[in-house]
Coordinates of C-alpha atoms in Angstrom, one line a residue:
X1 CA 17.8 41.9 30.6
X2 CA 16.4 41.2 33.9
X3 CA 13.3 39.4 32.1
X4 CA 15.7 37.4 30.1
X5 CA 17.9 36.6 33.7
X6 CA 14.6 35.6 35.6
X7 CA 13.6 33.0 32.6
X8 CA 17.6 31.0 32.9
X9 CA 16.9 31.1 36.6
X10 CA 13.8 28.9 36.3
X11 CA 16.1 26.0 35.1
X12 CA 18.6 26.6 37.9
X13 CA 18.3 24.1 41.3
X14 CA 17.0 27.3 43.0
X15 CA 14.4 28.3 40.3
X16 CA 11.0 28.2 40.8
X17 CA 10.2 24.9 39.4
X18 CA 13.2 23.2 41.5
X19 CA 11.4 19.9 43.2
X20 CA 8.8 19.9 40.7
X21 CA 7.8 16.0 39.2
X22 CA 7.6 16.0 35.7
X23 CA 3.8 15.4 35.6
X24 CA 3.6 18.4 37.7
X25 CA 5.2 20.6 35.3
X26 CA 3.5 19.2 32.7
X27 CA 0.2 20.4 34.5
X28 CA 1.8 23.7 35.3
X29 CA 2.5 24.2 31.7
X30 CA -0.4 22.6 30.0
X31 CA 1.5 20.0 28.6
X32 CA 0.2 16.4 27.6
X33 CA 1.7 12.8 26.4
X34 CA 2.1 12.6 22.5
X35 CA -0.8 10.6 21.3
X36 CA -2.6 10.1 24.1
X37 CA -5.8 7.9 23.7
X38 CA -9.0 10.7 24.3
X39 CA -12.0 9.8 25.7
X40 CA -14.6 7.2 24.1
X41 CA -16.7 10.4 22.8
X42 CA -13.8 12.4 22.0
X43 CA -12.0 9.8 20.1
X44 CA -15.4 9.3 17.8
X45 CA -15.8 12.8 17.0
X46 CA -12.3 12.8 15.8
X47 CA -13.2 9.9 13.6
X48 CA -16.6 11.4 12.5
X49 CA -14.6 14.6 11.2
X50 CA -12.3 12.0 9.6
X51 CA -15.6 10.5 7.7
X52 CA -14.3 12.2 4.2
X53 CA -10.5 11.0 4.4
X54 CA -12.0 7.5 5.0
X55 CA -14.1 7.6 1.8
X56 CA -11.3 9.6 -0.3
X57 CA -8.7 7.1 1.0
X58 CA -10.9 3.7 0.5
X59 CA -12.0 4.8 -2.9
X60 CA -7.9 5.2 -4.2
X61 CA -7.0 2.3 -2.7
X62 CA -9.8 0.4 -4.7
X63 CA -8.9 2.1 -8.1
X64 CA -5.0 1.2 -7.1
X65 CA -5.9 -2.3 -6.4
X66 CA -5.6 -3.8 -9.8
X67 CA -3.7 -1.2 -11.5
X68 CA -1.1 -3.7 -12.2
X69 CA -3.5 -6.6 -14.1
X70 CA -4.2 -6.5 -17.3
X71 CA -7.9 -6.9 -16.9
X72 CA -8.1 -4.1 -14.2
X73 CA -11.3 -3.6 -11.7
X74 CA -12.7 -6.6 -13.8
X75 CA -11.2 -9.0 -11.3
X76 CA -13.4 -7.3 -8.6
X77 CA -16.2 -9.4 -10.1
X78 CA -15.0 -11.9 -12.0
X79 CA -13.3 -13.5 -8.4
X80 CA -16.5 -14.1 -7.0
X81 CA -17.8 -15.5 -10.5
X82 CA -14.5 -18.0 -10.5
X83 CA -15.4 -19.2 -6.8
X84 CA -19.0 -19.8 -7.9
X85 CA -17.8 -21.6 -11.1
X86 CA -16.1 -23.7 -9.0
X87 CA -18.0 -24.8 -6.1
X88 CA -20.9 -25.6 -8.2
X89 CA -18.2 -28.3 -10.3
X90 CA -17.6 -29.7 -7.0
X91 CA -21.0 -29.6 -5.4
X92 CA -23.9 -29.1 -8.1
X93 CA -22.4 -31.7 -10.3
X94 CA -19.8 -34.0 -9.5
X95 CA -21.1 -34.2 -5.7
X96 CA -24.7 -33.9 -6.9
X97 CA -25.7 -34.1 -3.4
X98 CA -27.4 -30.4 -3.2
X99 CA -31.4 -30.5 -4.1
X100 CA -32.0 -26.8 -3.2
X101 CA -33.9 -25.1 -6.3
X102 CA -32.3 -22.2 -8.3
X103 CA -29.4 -23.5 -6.8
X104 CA -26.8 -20.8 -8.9
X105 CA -28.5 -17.9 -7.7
X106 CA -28.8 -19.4 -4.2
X107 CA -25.1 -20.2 -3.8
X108 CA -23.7 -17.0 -6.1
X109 CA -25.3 -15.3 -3.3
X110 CA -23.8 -17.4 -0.9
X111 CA -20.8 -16.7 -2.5
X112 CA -21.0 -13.1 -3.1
X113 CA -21.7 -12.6 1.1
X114 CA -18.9 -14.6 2.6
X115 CA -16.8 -13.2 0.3
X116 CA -17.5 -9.6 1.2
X117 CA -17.3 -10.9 5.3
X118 CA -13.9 -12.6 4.4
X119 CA -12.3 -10.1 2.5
X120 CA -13.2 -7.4 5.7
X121 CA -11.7 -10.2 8.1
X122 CA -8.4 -10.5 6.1
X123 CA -7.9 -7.0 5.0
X124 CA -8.5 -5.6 9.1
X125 CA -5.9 -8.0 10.0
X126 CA -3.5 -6.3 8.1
X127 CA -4.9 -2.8 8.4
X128 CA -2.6 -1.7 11.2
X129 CA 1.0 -3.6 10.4
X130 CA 0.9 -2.8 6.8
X131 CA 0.3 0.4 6.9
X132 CA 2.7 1.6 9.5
X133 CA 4.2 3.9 7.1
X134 CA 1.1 6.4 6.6
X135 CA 0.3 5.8 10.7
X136 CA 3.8 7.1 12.0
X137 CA 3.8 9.9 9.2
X138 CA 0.6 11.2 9.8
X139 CA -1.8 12.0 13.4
X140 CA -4.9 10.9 12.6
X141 CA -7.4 8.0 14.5
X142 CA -6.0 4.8 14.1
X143 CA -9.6 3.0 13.2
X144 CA -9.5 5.0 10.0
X145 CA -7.9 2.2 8.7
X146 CA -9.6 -0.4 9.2
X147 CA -13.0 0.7 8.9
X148 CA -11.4 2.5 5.3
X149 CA -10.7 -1.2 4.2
X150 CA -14.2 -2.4 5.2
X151 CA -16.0 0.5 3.1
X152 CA -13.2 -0.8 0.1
X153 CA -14.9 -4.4 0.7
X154 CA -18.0 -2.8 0.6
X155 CA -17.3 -0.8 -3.3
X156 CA -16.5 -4.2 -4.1
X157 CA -19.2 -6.2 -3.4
X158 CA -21.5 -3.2 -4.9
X159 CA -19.7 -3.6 -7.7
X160 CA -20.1 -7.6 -8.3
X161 CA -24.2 -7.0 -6.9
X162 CA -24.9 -5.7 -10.5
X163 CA -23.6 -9.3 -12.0
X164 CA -25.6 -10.9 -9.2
X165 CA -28.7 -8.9 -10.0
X166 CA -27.9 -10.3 -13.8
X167 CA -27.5 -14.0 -12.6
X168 CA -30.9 -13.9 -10.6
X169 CA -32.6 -12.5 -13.5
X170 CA -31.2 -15.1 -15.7
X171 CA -32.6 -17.9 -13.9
X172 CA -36.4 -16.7 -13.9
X173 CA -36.6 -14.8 -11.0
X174 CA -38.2 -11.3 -11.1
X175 CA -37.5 -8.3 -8.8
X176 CA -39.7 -7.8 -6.3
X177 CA -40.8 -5.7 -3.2
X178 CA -38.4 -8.0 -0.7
X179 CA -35.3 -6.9 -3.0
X180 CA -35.3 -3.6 -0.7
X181 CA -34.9 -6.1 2.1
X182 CA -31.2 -6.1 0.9
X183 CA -30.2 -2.4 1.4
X184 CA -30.8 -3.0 5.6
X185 CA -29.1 -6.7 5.1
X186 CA -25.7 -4.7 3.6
X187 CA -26.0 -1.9 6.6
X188 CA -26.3 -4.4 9.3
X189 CA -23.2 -7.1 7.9
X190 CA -21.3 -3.7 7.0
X191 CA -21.4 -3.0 10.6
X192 CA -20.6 -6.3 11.7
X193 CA -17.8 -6.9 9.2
X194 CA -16.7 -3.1 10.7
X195 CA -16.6 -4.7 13.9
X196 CA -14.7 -7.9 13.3
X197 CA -12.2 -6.0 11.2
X198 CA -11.3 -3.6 13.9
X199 CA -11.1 -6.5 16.6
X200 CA -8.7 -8.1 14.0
X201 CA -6.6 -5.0 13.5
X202 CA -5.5 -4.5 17.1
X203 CA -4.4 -8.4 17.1
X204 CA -2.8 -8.4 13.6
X205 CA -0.7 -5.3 15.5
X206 CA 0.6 -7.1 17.7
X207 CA 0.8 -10.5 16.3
X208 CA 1.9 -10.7 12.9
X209 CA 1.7 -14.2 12.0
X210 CA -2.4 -14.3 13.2
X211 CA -2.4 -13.3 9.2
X212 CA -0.7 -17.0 8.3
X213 CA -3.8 -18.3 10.4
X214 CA -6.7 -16.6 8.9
X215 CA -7.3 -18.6 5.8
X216 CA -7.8 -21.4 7.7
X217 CA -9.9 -20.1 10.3
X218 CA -11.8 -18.2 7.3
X219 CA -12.2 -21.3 5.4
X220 CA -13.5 -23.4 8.0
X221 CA -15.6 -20.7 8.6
X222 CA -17.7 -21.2 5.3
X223 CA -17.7 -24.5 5.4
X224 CA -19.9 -24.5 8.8
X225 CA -21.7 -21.6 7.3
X226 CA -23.8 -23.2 4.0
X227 CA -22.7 -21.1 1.2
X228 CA -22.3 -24.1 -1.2
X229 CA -24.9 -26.8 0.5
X230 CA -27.7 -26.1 3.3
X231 CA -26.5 -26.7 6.6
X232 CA -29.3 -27.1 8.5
X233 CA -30.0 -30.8 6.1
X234 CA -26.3 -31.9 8.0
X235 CA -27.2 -31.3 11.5
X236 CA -31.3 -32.7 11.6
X237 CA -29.7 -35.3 13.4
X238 CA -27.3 -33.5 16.0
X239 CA -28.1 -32.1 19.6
X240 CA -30.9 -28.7 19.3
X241 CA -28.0 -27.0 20.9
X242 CA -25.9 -27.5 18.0
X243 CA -28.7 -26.9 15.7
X244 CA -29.1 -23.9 17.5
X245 CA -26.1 -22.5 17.4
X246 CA -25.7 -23.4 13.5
X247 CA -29.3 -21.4 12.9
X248 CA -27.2 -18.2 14.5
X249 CA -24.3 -18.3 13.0
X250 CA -23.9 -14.6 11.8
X251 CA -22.6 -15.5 8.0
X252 CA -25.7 -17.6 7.7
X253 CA -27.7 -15.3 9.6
X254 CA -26.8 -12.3 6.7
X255 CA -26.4 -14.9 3.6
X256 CA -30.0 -16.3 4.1
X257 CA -31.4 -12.9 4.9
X258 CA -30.3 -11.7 1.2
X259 CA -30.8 -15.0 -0.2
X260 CA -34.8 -14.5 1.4
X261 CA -34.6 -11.2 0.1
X262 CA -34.1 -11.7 -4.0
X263 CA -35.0 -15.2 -4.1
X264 CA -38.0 -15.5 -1.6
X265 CA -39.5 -18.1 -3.8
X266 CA -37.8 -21.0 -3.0
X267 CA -38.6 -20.9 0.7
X268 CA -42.1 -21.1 -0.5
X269 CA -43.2 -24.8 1.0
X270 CA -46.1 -24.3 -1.4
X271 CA -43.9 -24.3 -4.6
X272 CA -41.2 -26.9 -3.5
X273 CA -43.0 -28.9 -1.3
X274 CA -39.7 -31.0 -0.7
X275 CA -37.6 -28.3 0.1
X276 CA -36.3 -28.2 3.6
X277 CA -35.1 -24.1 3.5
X278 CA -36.6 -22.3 6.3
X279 CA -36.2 -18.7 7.1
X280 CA -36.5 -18.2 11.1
X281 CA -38.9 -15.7 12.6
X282 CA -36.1 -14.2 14.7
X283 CA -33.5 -13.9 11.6
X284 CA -33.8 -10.0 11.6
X285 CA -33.2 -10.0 15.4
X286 CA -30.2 -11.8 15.1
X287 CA -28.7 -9.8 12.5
X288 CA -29.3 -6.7 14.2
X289 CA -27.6 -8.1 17.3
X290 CA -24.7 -9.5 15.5
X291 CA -24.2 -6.6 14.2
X292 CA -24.3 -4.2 17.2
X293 CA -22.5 -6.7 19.7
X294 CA -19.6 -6.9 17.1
X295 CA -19.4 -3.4 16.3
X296 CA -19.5 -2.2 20.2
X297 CA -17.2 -4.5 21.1
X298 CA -14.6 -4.1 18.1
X299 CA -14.8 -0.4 18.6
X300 CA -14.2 -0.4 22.4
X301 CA -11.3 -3.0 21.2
X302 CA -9.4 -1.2 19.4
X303 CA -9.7 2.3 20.9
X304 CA -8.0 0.4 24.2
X305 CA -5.4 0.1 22.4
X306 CA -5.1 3.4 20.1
X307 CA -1.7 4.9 21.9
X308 CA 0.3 1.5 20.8
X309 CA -0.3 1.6 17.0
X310 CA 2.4 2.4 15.4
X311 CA 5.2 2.5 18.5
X312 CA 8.4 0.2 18.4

């Protein structure tokens, strides 16, 4: 009875915690905030052991996706093939402006690339404040998400690279030893699409309507970015700044690096003579700095942030 006495007595004004502060007695009691951010290192070791639920959770999503239409995961590469379709109407035959050889391969290429960075911008966006249902539910890092919707982007565009392999092959154009060229290409945009989608994430969180704005932003995007016509023919006659900073452009930077890598033949000036397609010494430089800048500075992002998803 005493023991039982001693513990009431230690809510009383004269027990022994009277003129404690509540972080005090959280110290003295080994207590700690409710989804507290950890430390940088801490907080990706708890996303490393998540590595499995990421997979597990972007792979059902993709099988979900078009459970509803008729025609299923078909859709995951017929989309692309529509957009192609398309922008060669408009630009390889009504606009006949584009003189670039093998010009379906080179722009379902185009095509295939943007698409897999546009569908990683749009889908982190959204990551966060559509899925605030599984977030409050369950205690788990909050990048999950979005890096789980970049690795669904990236199914897909595995997926639609077998119809692309078909479409190269079509037109003439035989495998060779630069085809491996693409497996590092796909590492280093899946890391910067990773990047941009967790940078997007945090600021679809907060601000929902950023997602209305997007489509725009996106579609200017590819416009500046060559997927249906070269860029570099538009801007001969612009300041070497702005050439410059077309030539880096990260979505031309990874579209010409894949484009190089299974059609290297028409950047040959010895078989098209009047072809203006260059491929810059420092492309693969670029691309890994795109790709490590936008990851780092996504990642730092959005763990800055990682005790607000979800609240309010």
């Amino acid at each position: 009875m005493s023991t039982v006495s001693e513990q009431v007595n230690l809510s009383l004004p004269g027990g022994v915690d009277a003129g404690l502060s509540q972080k005090q007695l959280a110290d003295k009691y080994g207590l700690s905030v409710s989804g507290a951010r950890p430390g940088l290192v801490a907080y990706t070791k708890q996303l490393w052991g998540r590595r499995h639920f990421i997979v597990a959770f972007a792979t059902a999503r993709l099988v979900a996706q078009y459970t509803t239409a008729k025609m299923g995961q078909v859709w995951q590469v017929v989309t692309p093939l529509l957009n192609c379709a398309v922008f060669y109407l408009v630009f390889g035959v009504i606009l006949s402006g584009n003189n670039t050889p093998k010009y379906i391969p080179w722009l379902c290429v185009g095509v295939f690339i943007f698409q897999f960075i546009q569908s990683a911008v749009q889908s982190g966006t959204g990551a966060i404040s559509y899925n605030l249902g599984l977030i409050r539910a369950l205690h788990f890092p909050r990048a999950c998400m979005p890096i789980a919707f970049t690795v669904i982007q990236l199914q897909q565009l595995l997926i639609s690279m077998v119809v692309l392999v078909a479409i190269v092959l079509s037109n003439d154009l035989m495998p060779g030893a630069t085809w491996l060229q693409v497996i590092p290409a796909l590492v280093l945009l899946s890391f910067f699409n990773t990047g941009l989608a967790l940078m997007m994430a945090r600021i679809g969180a907060k601000t929902s309507d950023v997602s209305q704005l997007m489509p725009f932003i996106l579609r200017t995007w590819m416009y500046l970015s060559g997927v249906m016509y070269t860029i570099s023919d538009h801007v001969q006659k612009w300041p070497v700044w702005i050439q410059n900073l077309v030539q880096a452009n990260p979505a031309s930077v990874y579209m010409e690096l894949v484009r190089h890598a299974m059609i290297p033949s028409i950047y040959s000036p010895h078989k098209y003579p009047s072809n203006h397609l260059t491929l810059p010494g420092h492309i693969w430089a670029m691309a890994v700095g795109w790709a490590v800048v936008a990851f780092v500075i996504g990642y730092v992002f959005f763990w800055k942030a990682e005790e607000e998803y979800g609240r309010g």
